[in-house]
Amino acid sequence: MMGYNIVFIGAGNLGVHLAKALYDSGNHIAQVFSRTGNSACYLADQVNAIYTTDTASVVDADIYIIAVKDSVYHELLPHIDFNNKLLVHCSGSIALSVLKDHSSNYGVLYPLQTFSKDRKLEFRKIPVFVEANNLENEDVLKELANGISDHVLHLESDKRLFLHISAVFACNFVNHFYTLAAEILKSKEIPFHVLLPLIEETAAKVESMAPHMAQTGPAVRYDENIIKKHEKALRESGNYEYLYHIVSKSIYNYYQNED
Amino acid sequence: MMGYNIVFIGAGNLGVHLAKALYDSGNHIAQVFSRTGNSACYLADQVNAIYTTDTASVVDADIYIIAVKDSVYHELLPHIDFNNKLLVHCSGSIALSVLKDHSSNYGVLYPLQTFSKDRKLEFRKIPVFVEANNLENEDVLKELANGISDHVLHLESDKRLFLHISAVFACNFVNHFYTLAAEILKSKEIPFHVLLPLIEETAAKVESMAPHMAQTGPAVRYDENIIKKHEKALRESGNYEYLYHIVSKSIYNYYQNED
């Protein structure tokens, strides 16, 4: 691979990890744009790039990668000139077609992972889903993605939306439940780390078992005494009773329907 | 350690793992009782014990370990003669005091893990929480627990209840969300294994970051477009919209309150 000239639009959690991976795999990061100067500077520094906070100063490149919060696409894109080059976004839930008014060459490169700036990640293990407006552009994206990941797959926008939703359940909602567990423990002065072997094993189990086969606990057994005892305890401590109730019911319903 | 004579009451997921660990650490499993003959036989075979399905045939021992579904305690315990020996249960959410009518020596040994019969587990990494009706019995339980785990801690019943609740969030509810994620993917013919690197990283992050610092995704960013798009997609596919809504709201509220 010769390496492409890439401009990064966005320097958040995803932008940082993706730009570094692309830089490390032999591409040239021509410029980093972010509305936040600090973020732009931080990332530019790590990938040997220049940076700007001004949409009018975005430079020419082979590929423009949009890695911003989904809600700012519409404010940002009309103000940048992409020179009709390959314009790529990285969002799970935004259709390929939103880019068509901004360039005649466009695509999606969606790495399925939770990105926090300071975490080291093995990018090659991350599945990357690509889609483009024509085969030629899709080949460019595949080449780019193969440079950073061992798991590059084609996926259309409507399926990618559901992939993203599944990731919200399996990651964002899961992490929130870790957070609530931590809060509950904190209220009783029990350190969070006692849960780590359980969290690790819960995640490890589904590598070799279907998740519905790995389910344990009071809700799947429908141990009503325990469920009511937990709801009462949460009610008295003033938190999370309703969430507990709703998720327990969802578990119960799932296995009822299965029989 | 000389090793104790132990009778196991219950041969489910927890019973199997705990009996094996105690057997492997030099105790003698005198007998396995289960109301299900197959389960009793299966476990007895692995720990070189006899088995019975008859409460009247339970033999004498140093320690009786109750590892049954919480809801069957009350049906089962009055029918077994524990010879006033050390009577121990393994439940997160049952108070120590429920045993006091069945023996004058009693305690709790609660291993915090998700147990599925066919999983290999490193028992030494599992935190084990103990409590007993007096110091002498607690010393016996600590000795027993130290034989199988590197993380033995004293914890009282009222705190253990909240520990169990936190485990329901961090394990049972988490696994249910893996299950729903798998269902969502299946409906779009996407294989579940694409989520595994994400699941692994989500769990790994909280080993070095507080979970509330690790939160990512549309709800914490309050990316309303995406949240509404996900809810609409789930509504149209007929599933999980309400759960998505409630958990997203819980995430949003959590970070609102934090500011």
Coordinates of C-alpha atoms in Angstrom, one line a residue:
Chain A
M1 CA 0.0 0.0 0.0
M2 CA 1.3 3.5 -0.9
G3 CA -0.7 5.3 1.8
Y4 CA -3.3 7.9 1.4
N5 CA -3.4 11.6 2.3
I6 CA -6.2 11.8 4.9
V7 CA -7.9 14.8 6.5
F8 CA -9.6 14.0 9.9
I9 CA -12.7 16.0 10.7
G10 CA -13.1 15.4 14.4
A11 CA -10.6 14.5 17.2
G12 CA -12.8 12.8 19.8
N13 CA -12.4 9.3 21.2
L14 CA -13.0 7.6 17.9
G15 CA -11.0 10.1 15.9
V16 CA -7.9 9.7 18.0
H17 CA -7.9 5.9 17.8
L18 CA -8.7 5.7 14.1
A19 CA -6.3 8.4 13.0
K20 CA -3.4 6.8 15.0
A21 CA -4.2 3.4 13.5
L22 CA -4.3 4.8 10.0
Y23 CA -1.1 6.8 10.6
D24 CA 0.6 3.7 12.0
S25 CA -0.4 1.7 9.0
G26 CA 1.4 4.0 6.6
N27 CA -1.0 6.7 5.7
H28 CA -0.3 10.4 5.8
I29 CA -2.6 12.4 8.0
A30 CA -2.5 15.7 6.2
Q31 CA -4.6 17.7 8.7
V32 CA -6.8 17.4 11.8
F33 CA -9.9 19.6 12.0
S34 CA -11.8 20.0 15.2
R35 CA -14.0 22.9 16.5
T36 CA -12.0 22.4 19.8
G37 CA -8.5 23.7 19.4
N38 CA -7.1 21.5 22.2
S39 CA -8.4 18.3 20.8
A40 CA -7.2 19.2 17.2
C41 CA -3.8 20.0 18.5
Y42 CA -3.5 16.9 20.7
L43 CA -4.3 14.5 17.9
A44 CA -2.3 16.4 15.2
D45 CA 0.7 16.2 17.5
Q46 CA 0.4 12.4 17.7
V47 CA 0.0 11.8 13.9
N48 CA 2.5 14.3 12.7
A49 CA -0.2 16.5 11.1
I50 CA -1.2 20.2 11.0
Y51 CA -4.5 21.2 12.5
T52 CA -7.2 23.8 12.2
T53 CA -10.4 24.9 13.9
D54 CA -11.6 26.8 10.8
T55 CA -13.8 25.0 8.2
A56 CA -12.5 27.3 5.5
S57 CA -8.9 26.2 6.1
V58 CA -9.4 22.5 5.5
V59 CA -6.8 21.4 3.0
D60 CA -7.0 19.1 -0.1
A61 CA -6.6 15.3 0.5
D62 CA -7.4 11.9 -1.0
I63 CA -9.8 11.0 1.8
Y64 CA -11.8 13.0 4.3
I65 CA -12.8 11.1 7.4
I66 CA -15.7 12.5 9.5
A67 CA -15.4 11.3 13.1
V68 CA -17.7 13.8 14.9
K69 CA -20.8 13.4 17.1
D70 CA -23.7 12.5 14.8
S71 CA -25.7 15.6 15.7
V72 CA -23.1 18.0 14.3
Y73 CA -22.9 16.6 10.7
H74 CA -25.5 19.0 9.4
E75 CA -23.9 22.1 10.9
L76 CA -20.4 21.1 9.8
L77 CA -20.5 19.4 6.4
P78 CA -21.9 22.3 4.3
H79 CA -19.1 24.5 5.4
I80 CA -16.2 22.3 4.2
D81 CA -15.0 21.9 0.7
F82 CA -14.2 18.2 0.1
N83 CA -13.0 18.8 -3.4
N84 CA -15.2 15.9 -4.6
K85 CA -12.7 13.5 -3.0
L86 CA -13.6 10.4 -1.1
L87 CA -15.7 11.5 1.9
V88 CA -16.1 8.9 4.7
H89 CA -18.1 8.8 7.9
C90 CA -17.6 6.4 10.8
S91 CA -21.1 6.3 12.4
G92 CA -23.1 3.2 13.1
S93 CA -26.5 4.9 12.7
I94 CA -26.1 7.4 9.9
A95 CA -26.9 6.2 6.4
L96 CA -24.4 6.3 3.6
S97 CA -26.7 8.6 1.6
V98 CA -26.3 11.6 3.9
L99 CA -22.9 12.2 2.3
K100 CA -24.1 12.4 -1.3
D101 CA -24.8 16.2 -1.3
H102 CA -21.2 16.8 -0.2
S103 CA -19.1 14.8 -2.7
S104 CA -19.8 12.3 -5.5
N105 CA -17.4 9.9 -3.9
Y106 CA -18.4 8.7 -0.5
G107 CA -18.5 5.8 1.9
V108 CA -18.7 4.5 5.5
L109 CA -16.0 3.0 7.6
Y110 CA -17.5 1.8 11.0
P111 CA -15.1 0.3 13.6
L112 CA -17.2 -1.5 16.1
Q113 CA -15.6 -0.7 19.5
T114 CA -15.9 1.5 22.6
F115 CA -13.2 4.1 22.3
S116 CA -11.8 6.0 25.3
K117 CA -8.9 8.2 24.6
D118 CA -6.4 6.8 27.1
R119 CA -7.0 3.1 26.5
K120 CA -4.5 1.1 24.5
L121 CA -6.4 -1.0 21.9
E122 CA -5.4 -3.7 19.5
F123 CA -7.0 -2.2 16.4
R124 CA -6.4 -5.3 14.3
K125 CA -8.9 -7.2 16.4
I126 CA -11.7 -4.6 15.8
P127 CA -14.3 -5.5 13.2
V128 CA -14.5 -2.7 10.6
F129 CA -17.7 -2.4 8.4
V130 CA -17.4 -0.6 5.1
E131 CA -19.8 0.6 2.5
A132 CA -19.4 3.0 -0.4
N133 CA -21.3 4.6 -3.3
N134 CA -19.5 2.5 -5.9
L135 CA -17.2 -0.5 -6.1
E136 CA -14.1 1.6 -6.8
N137 CA -14.6 3.6 -3.6
E138 CA -15.4 0.5 -1.6
D139 CA -12.1 -1.0 -2.8
V140 CA -10.3 2.0 -1.5
L141 CA -12.1 1.7 1.9
K142 CA -11.4 -2.0 2.1
E143 CA -7.7 -1.4 1.4
L144 CA -7.6 1.3 4.0
A145 CA -9.5 -0.9 6.5
N146 CA -7.4 -4.0 5.8
G147 CA -4.4 -1.9 6.8
I148 CA -5.7 -1.5 10.3
S149 CA -7.9 -4.5 11.0
D150 CA -8.0 -8.3 10.4
H151 CA -11.8 -8.2 10.3
V152 CA -13.1 -6.0 7.4
L153 CA -16.7 -6.7 6.3
H154 CA -19.1 -5.1 3.9
L155 CA -22.4 -4.0 5.6
E156 CA -25.2 -1.9 4.2
S157 CA -26.6 1.1 6.1
D158 CA -29.9 -0.4 7.2
K159 CA -28.1 -3.4 8.8
R160 CA -25.4 -1.2 10.3
L161 CA -28.1 0.7 12.2
F162 CA -29.2 -2.6 13.9
L163 CA -25.5 -3.5 14.5
H164 CA -25.1 -0.2 16.3
I165 CA -28.3 -0.8 18.3
S166 CA -26.9 -4.2 19.4
A167 CA -23.7 -2.5 20.4
V168 CA -25.6 0.0 22.5
F169 CA -27.1 -3.0 24.4
A170 CA -23.9 -5.0 24.6
C171 CA -21.6 -2.1 25.5
N172 CA -23.2 1.2 26.5
F173 CA -26.1 -0.3 28.5
V174 CA -23.7 -3.0 30.0
N175 CA -21.3 -0.3 31.1
H176 CA -24.2 1.7 32.7
F177 CA -25.1 -1.4 34.7
Y178 CA -21.5 -1.7 35.8
T179 CA -21.8 1.9 36.9
L180 CA -25.0 1.2 38.9
A181 CA -23.4 -1.8 40.5
A182 CA -20.5 0.4 41.5
E183 CA -23.0 2.9 43.1
I184 CA -24.8 0.2 45.0
L185 CA -21.6 -1.2 46.3
K186 CA -20.3 2.3 47.3
S187 CA -23.5 2.9 49.3
K188 CA -22.4 -0.1 51.4
E189 CA -18.7 0.7 51.4
I190 CA -17.8 -2.4 49.4
P191 CA -15.0 -1.9 46.9
F192 CA -16.0 -2.2 43.2
H193 CA -13.1 -4.5 42.5
V194 CA -14.8 -7.5 44.1
L195 CA -17.0 -7.6 41.1
L196 CA -14.2 -7.8 38.5
P197 CA -13.9 -11.6 38.4
L198 CA -17.7 -11.8 37.9
I199 CA -17.6 -9.2 35.2
E200 CA -14.7 -10.9 33.4
E201 CA -16.4 -14.3 33.5
T202 CA -19.7 -13.0 32.4
A203 CA -18.0 -11.5 29.3
A204 CA -15.8 -14.6 28.7
K205 CA -18.8 -17.0 28.9
V206 CA -20.4 -15.6 25.7
E207 CA -17.2 -16.3 23.7
S208 CA -18.0 -20.0 23.9
M209 CA -21.8 -20.1 24.8
A210 CA -24.8 -18.4 23.3
P211 CA -25.7 -15.7 25.7
H212 CA -29.2 -17.0 26.3
M213 CA -27.6 -20.3 27.5
A214 CA -25.3 -18.4 29.9
Q215 CA -28.0 -16.7 31.8
T216 CA -28.0 -17.2 35.6
G217 CA -29.5 -15.4 38.5
P218 CA -32.9 -14.9 40.2
A219 CA -34.8 -13.7 37.2
V220 CA -34.2 -16.6 34.9
R221 CA -34.9 -19.1 37.8
Y222 CA -37.9 -16.8 38.6
D223 CA -36.9 -16.9 42.2
E224 CA -39.7 -14.5 43.2
N225 CA -38.7 -14.2 46.9
I226 CA -35.3 -12.9 45.9
I227 CA -36.6 -10.6 43.2
K228 CA -39.1 -9.1 45.7
K229 CA -36.4 -8.8 48.4
H230 CA -34.1 -7.0 45.9
E231 CA -36.8 -4.6 44.8
K232 CA -37.7 -3.8 48.4
A233 CA -34.0 -3.2 49.3
L234 CA -33.6 -0.9 46.3
R235 CA -36.9 0.9 47.1
E236 CA -35.8 1.5 50.7
S237 CA -32.4 2.8 49.6
G238 CA -34.2 5.0 47.0
N239 CA -32.6 3.9 43.7
Y240 CA -32.9 1.7 40.6
E241 CA -35.9 -0.3 41.8
Y242 CA -37.8 0.3 38.5
L243 CA -34.9 -0.5 36.3
Y244 CA -34.4 -3.7 38.3
H245 CA -38.0 -4.6 37.9
I246 CA -38.2 -3.9 34.2
V247 CA -35.0 -5.9 33.3
S248 CA -36.0 -8.8 35.5
K249 CA -39.3 -8.9 33.8
S250 CA -37.6 -8.8 30.4
I251 CA -35.5 -11.8 31.4
Y252 CA -38.5 -13.7 32.7
N253 CA -40.5 -13.0 29.6
Y254 CA -37.6 -14.0 27.3
Y255 CA -37.4 -17.5 28.9
Q256 CA -41.2 -17.9 29.1
N257 CA -41.5 -17.3 25.4
E258 CA -38.7 -19.7 24.8
D259 CA -40.5 -22.7 26.4
Chain B
M1 CA -5.4 -28.5 56.8
M2 CA -6.8 -31.9 57.7
G3 CA -9.9 -31.6 55.5
Y4 CA -13.6 -31.7 56.6
N5 CA -16.3 -34.2 56.0
I6 CA -18.9 -32.3 54.0
V7 CA -22.4 -33.1 52.9
F8 CA -23.6 -31.1 49.9
I9 CA -27.3 -30.3 49.8
G10 CA -27.9 -29.3 46.2
A11 CA -26.1 -30.2 43.0
G12 CA -26.9 -27.3 40.7
N13 CA -24.4 -25.0 38.9
L14 CA -23.0 -23.5 42.2
G15 CA -23.1 -26.9 44.0
V16 CA -21.0 -28.6 41.3
H17 CA -18.3 -25.9 41.2
L18 CA -18.1 -25.5 44.9
A19 CA -18.1 -29.2 45.8
K20 CA -15.3 -29.8 43.2
A21 CA -13.2 -26.9 44.6
L22 CA -13.6 -28.2 48.2
Y23 CA -12.9 -31.7 47.1
D24 CA -9.8 -30.6 45.2
S25 CA -8.5 -28.7 48.2
G26 CA -8.5 -31.8 50.4
N27 CA -11.9 -32.1 51.9
H28 CA -14.0 -35.3 51.9
I29 CA -17.4 -35.0 50.3
A30 CA -19.3 -37.5 52.3
Q31 CA -22.5 -37.3 50.4
V32 CA -24.4 -35.3 47.8
F33 CA -28.1 -34.8 48.3
S34 CA -30.4 -33.5 45.5
R35 CA -34.0 -33.9 44.8
T36 CA -33.0 -34.7 41.2
G37 CA -31.3 -38.1 41.0
N38 CA -29.4 -37.3 37.9
S39 CA -27.8 -34.2 39.3
A40 CA -26.9 -35.9 42.6
C41 CA -25.4 -38.8 40.8
Y42 CA -23.4 -36.6 38.3
L43 CA -21.9 -34.5 41.1
A44 CA -21.3 -37.5 43.5
D45 CA -19.4 -39.2 40.7
Q46 CA -17.0 -36.3 40.3
V47 CA -16.2 -35.8 44.0
N48 CA -16.0 -39.5 44.9
A49 CA -19.1 -39.3 47.1
I50 CA -22.3 -41.3 47.7
Y51 CA -25.6 -39.6 46.9
T52 CA -29.2 -39.6 47.9
T53 CA -32.5 -38.0 46.9
D54 CA -34.1 -38.8 50.3
T55 CA -33.9 -36.2 53.0
A56 CA -34.1 -38.9 55.7
S57 CA -31.0 -40.6 54.4
V58 CA -28.6 -37.6 54.7
V59 CA -25.6 -38.8 56.7
D60 CA -23.6 -37.3 59.5
A61 CA -20.8 -34.9 58.6
D62 CA -18.7 -31.9 60.0
I63 CA -20.3 -29.4 57.7
Y64 CA -23.5 -29.3 55.7
I65 CA -23.5 -27.0 52.7
I66 CA -26.8 -25.8 51.3
A67 CA -26.5 -24.9 47.6
V68 CA -30.1 -24.9 46.4
K69 CA -32.4 -22.4 44.8
D70 CA -33.3 -19.9 47.5
S71 CA -37.0 -20.7 47.2
V72 CA -36.7 -24.3 48.3
Y73 CA -34.9 -23.7 51.6
H74 CA -38.1 -23.7 53.6
E75 CA -39.4 -26.9 52.1
L76 CA -36.1 -28.7 52.4
L77 CA -34.4 -27.7 55.7
P78 CA -37.0 -28.9 58.2
H79 CA -36.8 -32.5 56.8
I80 CA -33.0 -32.9 57.2
D81 CA -31.3 -33.7 60.5
F82 CA -28.1 -31.7 60.6
N83 CA -27.0 -33.2 63.9
N84 CA -26.3 -29.7 65.3
K85 CA -23.2 -29.5 63.0
L86 CA -22.0 -26.5 61.1
L87 CA -24.8 -25.7 58.6
V88 CA -23.8 -23.3 55.8
H89 CA -25.7 -21.7 53.0
C90 CA -24.2 -20.0 49.9
S91 CA -26.8 -17.4 49.0
G92 CA -26.3 -13.8 48.4
S93 CA -29.7 -12.7 49.5
I94 CA -30.6 -15.0 52.4
A95 CA -29.7 -13.8 55.9
L96 CA -27.5 -15.8 58.2
S97 CA -30.3 -16.0 60.7
V98 CA -32.6 -18.3 58.6
L99 CA -30.4 -21.2 59.6
K100 CA -30.7 -20.7 63.4
D101 CA -33.7 -23.0 63.7
H102 CA -31.9 -25.9 62.1
S103 CA -28.6 -26.0 64.0
S104 CA -26.8 -24.0 66.7
N105 CA -23.8 -23.8 64.5
Y106 CA -24.3 -22.0 61.2
G107 CA -22.7 -19.7 58.7
V108 CA -22.6 -18.4 55.1
L109 CA -20.1 -19.0 52.4
Y110 CA -20.9 -16.9 49.4
P111 CA -18.7 -17.2 46.3
L112 CA -19.4 -14.2 44.0
Q113 CA -19.4 -15.7 40.5
T114 CA -21.7 -16.8 37.7
F115 CA -21.7 -20.6 37.6
S116 CA -22.5 -22.7 34.6
K117 CA -21.9 -26.4 34.9
D118 CA -19.6 -26.9 31.9
R119 CA -17.4 -23.8 32.4
K120 CA -13.9 -24.3 33.7
L121 CA -13.3 -21.7 36.5
E122 CA -10.2 -20.6 38.4
F123 CA -11.9 -20.8 41.8
R124 CA -8.9 -19.2 43.6
K125 CA -9.7 -15.9 41.8
I126 CA -13.3 -15.9 43.0
P127 CA -14.0 -13.6 46.0
V128 CA -15.7 -15.6 48.8
F129 CA -17.7 -13.8 51.6
V130 CA -18.1 -15.5 54.9
E131 CA -20.2 -14.9 58.0
A132 CA -21.0 -17.2 61.0
N133 CA -22.9 -17.2 64.2
N134 CA -19.7 -17.2 66.3
L135 CA -16.0 -16.7 65.8
E136 CA -15.2 -20.3 66.1
N137 CA -17.5 -21.2 63.2
E138 CA -16.3 -18.2 61.2
D139 CA -12.7 -19.5 61.6
V140 CA -13.8 -22.9 60.2
L141 CA -15.4 -21.2 57.3
K142 CA -12.4 -19.0 56.7
E143 CA -10.1 -22.0 56.7
L144 CA -12.4 -23.8 54.3
A145 CA -12.7 -20.7 52.0
N146 CA -8.9 -20.0 52.1
G147 CA -8.5 -23.6 50.8
I148 CA -10.3 -22.7 47.6
S149 CA -9.9 -18.9 47.2
D150 CA -7.3 -16.2 47.5
H151 CA -9.9 -13.6 48.3
V152 CA -11.8 -14.5 51.5
L153 CA -13.6 -11.6 53.2
H154 CA -16.0 -11.2 56.1
L155 CA -19.3 -9.7 55.1
E156 CA -22.6 -9.3 57.1
S157 CA -25.9 -10.4 55.7
D158 CA -27.4 -6.9 55.2
K159 CA -24.4 -5.8 53.1
R160 CA -24.3 -9.2 51.3
L161 CA -27.8 -8.5 50.0
F162 CA -26.6 -5.4 48.3
L163 CA -23.5 -7.2 47.0
H164 CA -25.9 -9.7 45.4
I165 CA -28.0 -6.9 43.9
S166 CA -24.9 -5.3 42.4
A167 CA -24.0 -8.7 41.0
V168 CA -27.4 -9.0 39.4
F169 CA -26.8 -5.7 37.6
A170 CA -23.2 -6.5 36.6
C171 CA -23.8 -10.1 35.6
N172 CA -27.4 -11.2 35.1
F173 CA -28.7 -8.0 33.6
V174 CA -25.5 -7.6 31.5
N175 CA -25.8 -11.1 30.1
H176 CA -29.5 -10.4 29.3
F177 CA -28.3 -7.5 27.2
Y178 CA -25.8 -9.7 25.4
T179 CA -28.8 -11.9 24.7
L180 CA -30.9 -9.1 23.3
A181 CA -28.0 -7.9 21.3
A182 CA -27.7 -11.4 19.8
E183 CA -31.4 -11.4 19.0
I184 CA -31.2 -8.0 17.3
L185 CA -28.2 -9.2 15.2
K186 CA -29.9 -12.5 14.3
S187 CA -32.9 -10.6 12.9
K188 CA -30.5 -9.0 10.4
E189 CA -28.4 -12.1 9.8
I190 CA -25.3 -10.6 11.4
P191 CA -23.3 -13.2 13.4
F192 CA -23.0 -12.5 17.2
H193 CA -19.2 -13.0 17.2
V194 CA -18.7 -9.5 15.7
L195 CA -19.6 -8.1 19.1
L196 CA -17.0 -10.1 21.0
P197 CA -14.1 -7.6 20.8
L198 CA -16.5 -4.9 22.0
I199 CA -17.9 -7.0 24.9
E200 CA -14.3 -7.9 25.9
E201 CA -13.1 -4.3 25.8
T202 CA -16.2 -3.0 27.7
A203 CA -15.5 -5.5 30.5
A204 CA -11.7 -4.9 30.4
K205 CA -12.1 -1.1 30.6
V206 CA -13.6 -1.2 34.1
E207 CA -10.5 -3.0 35.5
S208 CA -8.6 0.2 35.2
M209 CA -11.2 2.9 34.9
A210 CA -14.2 3.7 37.1
P211 CA -17.3 2.5 35.1
H212 CA -18.9 6.0 35.0
M213 CA -15.7 7.3 33.4
A214 CA -15.8 4.5 30.8
Q215 CA -19.3 5.3 29.5
T216 CA -19.6 5.9 25.7
G217 CA -22.5 5.9 23.2
P218 CA -25.4 8.1 22.2
A219 CA -27.1 8.3 25.6
V220 CA -24.2 9.8 27.5
R221 CA -23.5 12.2 24.7
Y222 CA -27.3 12.8 24.6
D223 CA -27.3 12.4 20.9
E224 CA -31.0 12.7 20.6
N225 CA -31.2 12.1 16.8
I226 CA -29.5 8.7 17.2
I227 CA -31.6 7.7 20.3
K228 CA -34.8 8.5 18.5
K229 CA -33.6 6.7 15.4
H230 CA -32.8 3.6 17.5
E231 CA -36.2 3.7 19.2
K232 CA -38.0 4.0 15.9
A233 CA -36.1 1.1 14.4
L234 CA -36.8 -1.1 17.5
R235 CA -40.5 0.0 17.4
E236 CA -40.8 -1.0 13.8
S237 CA -39.1 -4.3 14.3
G238 CA -41.4 -4.9 17.3
N239 CA -39.0 -5.3 20.2
Y240 CA -37.1 -3.8 23.1
E241 CA -38.0 -0.2 22.4
Y242 CA -39.2 0.4 25.9
L243 CA -36.1 -1.2 27.5
Y244 CA -33.9 0.9 25.2
H245 CA -35.8 4.0 26.2
I246 CA -35.6 3.3 30.0
V247 CA -32.0 2.5 30.1
S248 CA -31.0 5.4 27.9
K249 CA -33.0 7.7 30.2
S250 CA -31.2 6.2 33.2
I251 CA -27.8 6.9 31.6
Y252 CA -28.9 10.5 30.7
N253 CA -30.2 11.1 34.2
Y254 CA -27.0 9.7 35.8
Y255 CA -24.8 12.1 34.0
Q256 CA -27.2 15.1 34.4
N257 CA -27.1 14.6 38.2
E258 CA -23.4 14.4 38.1
D259 CA -22.9 17.9 36.6

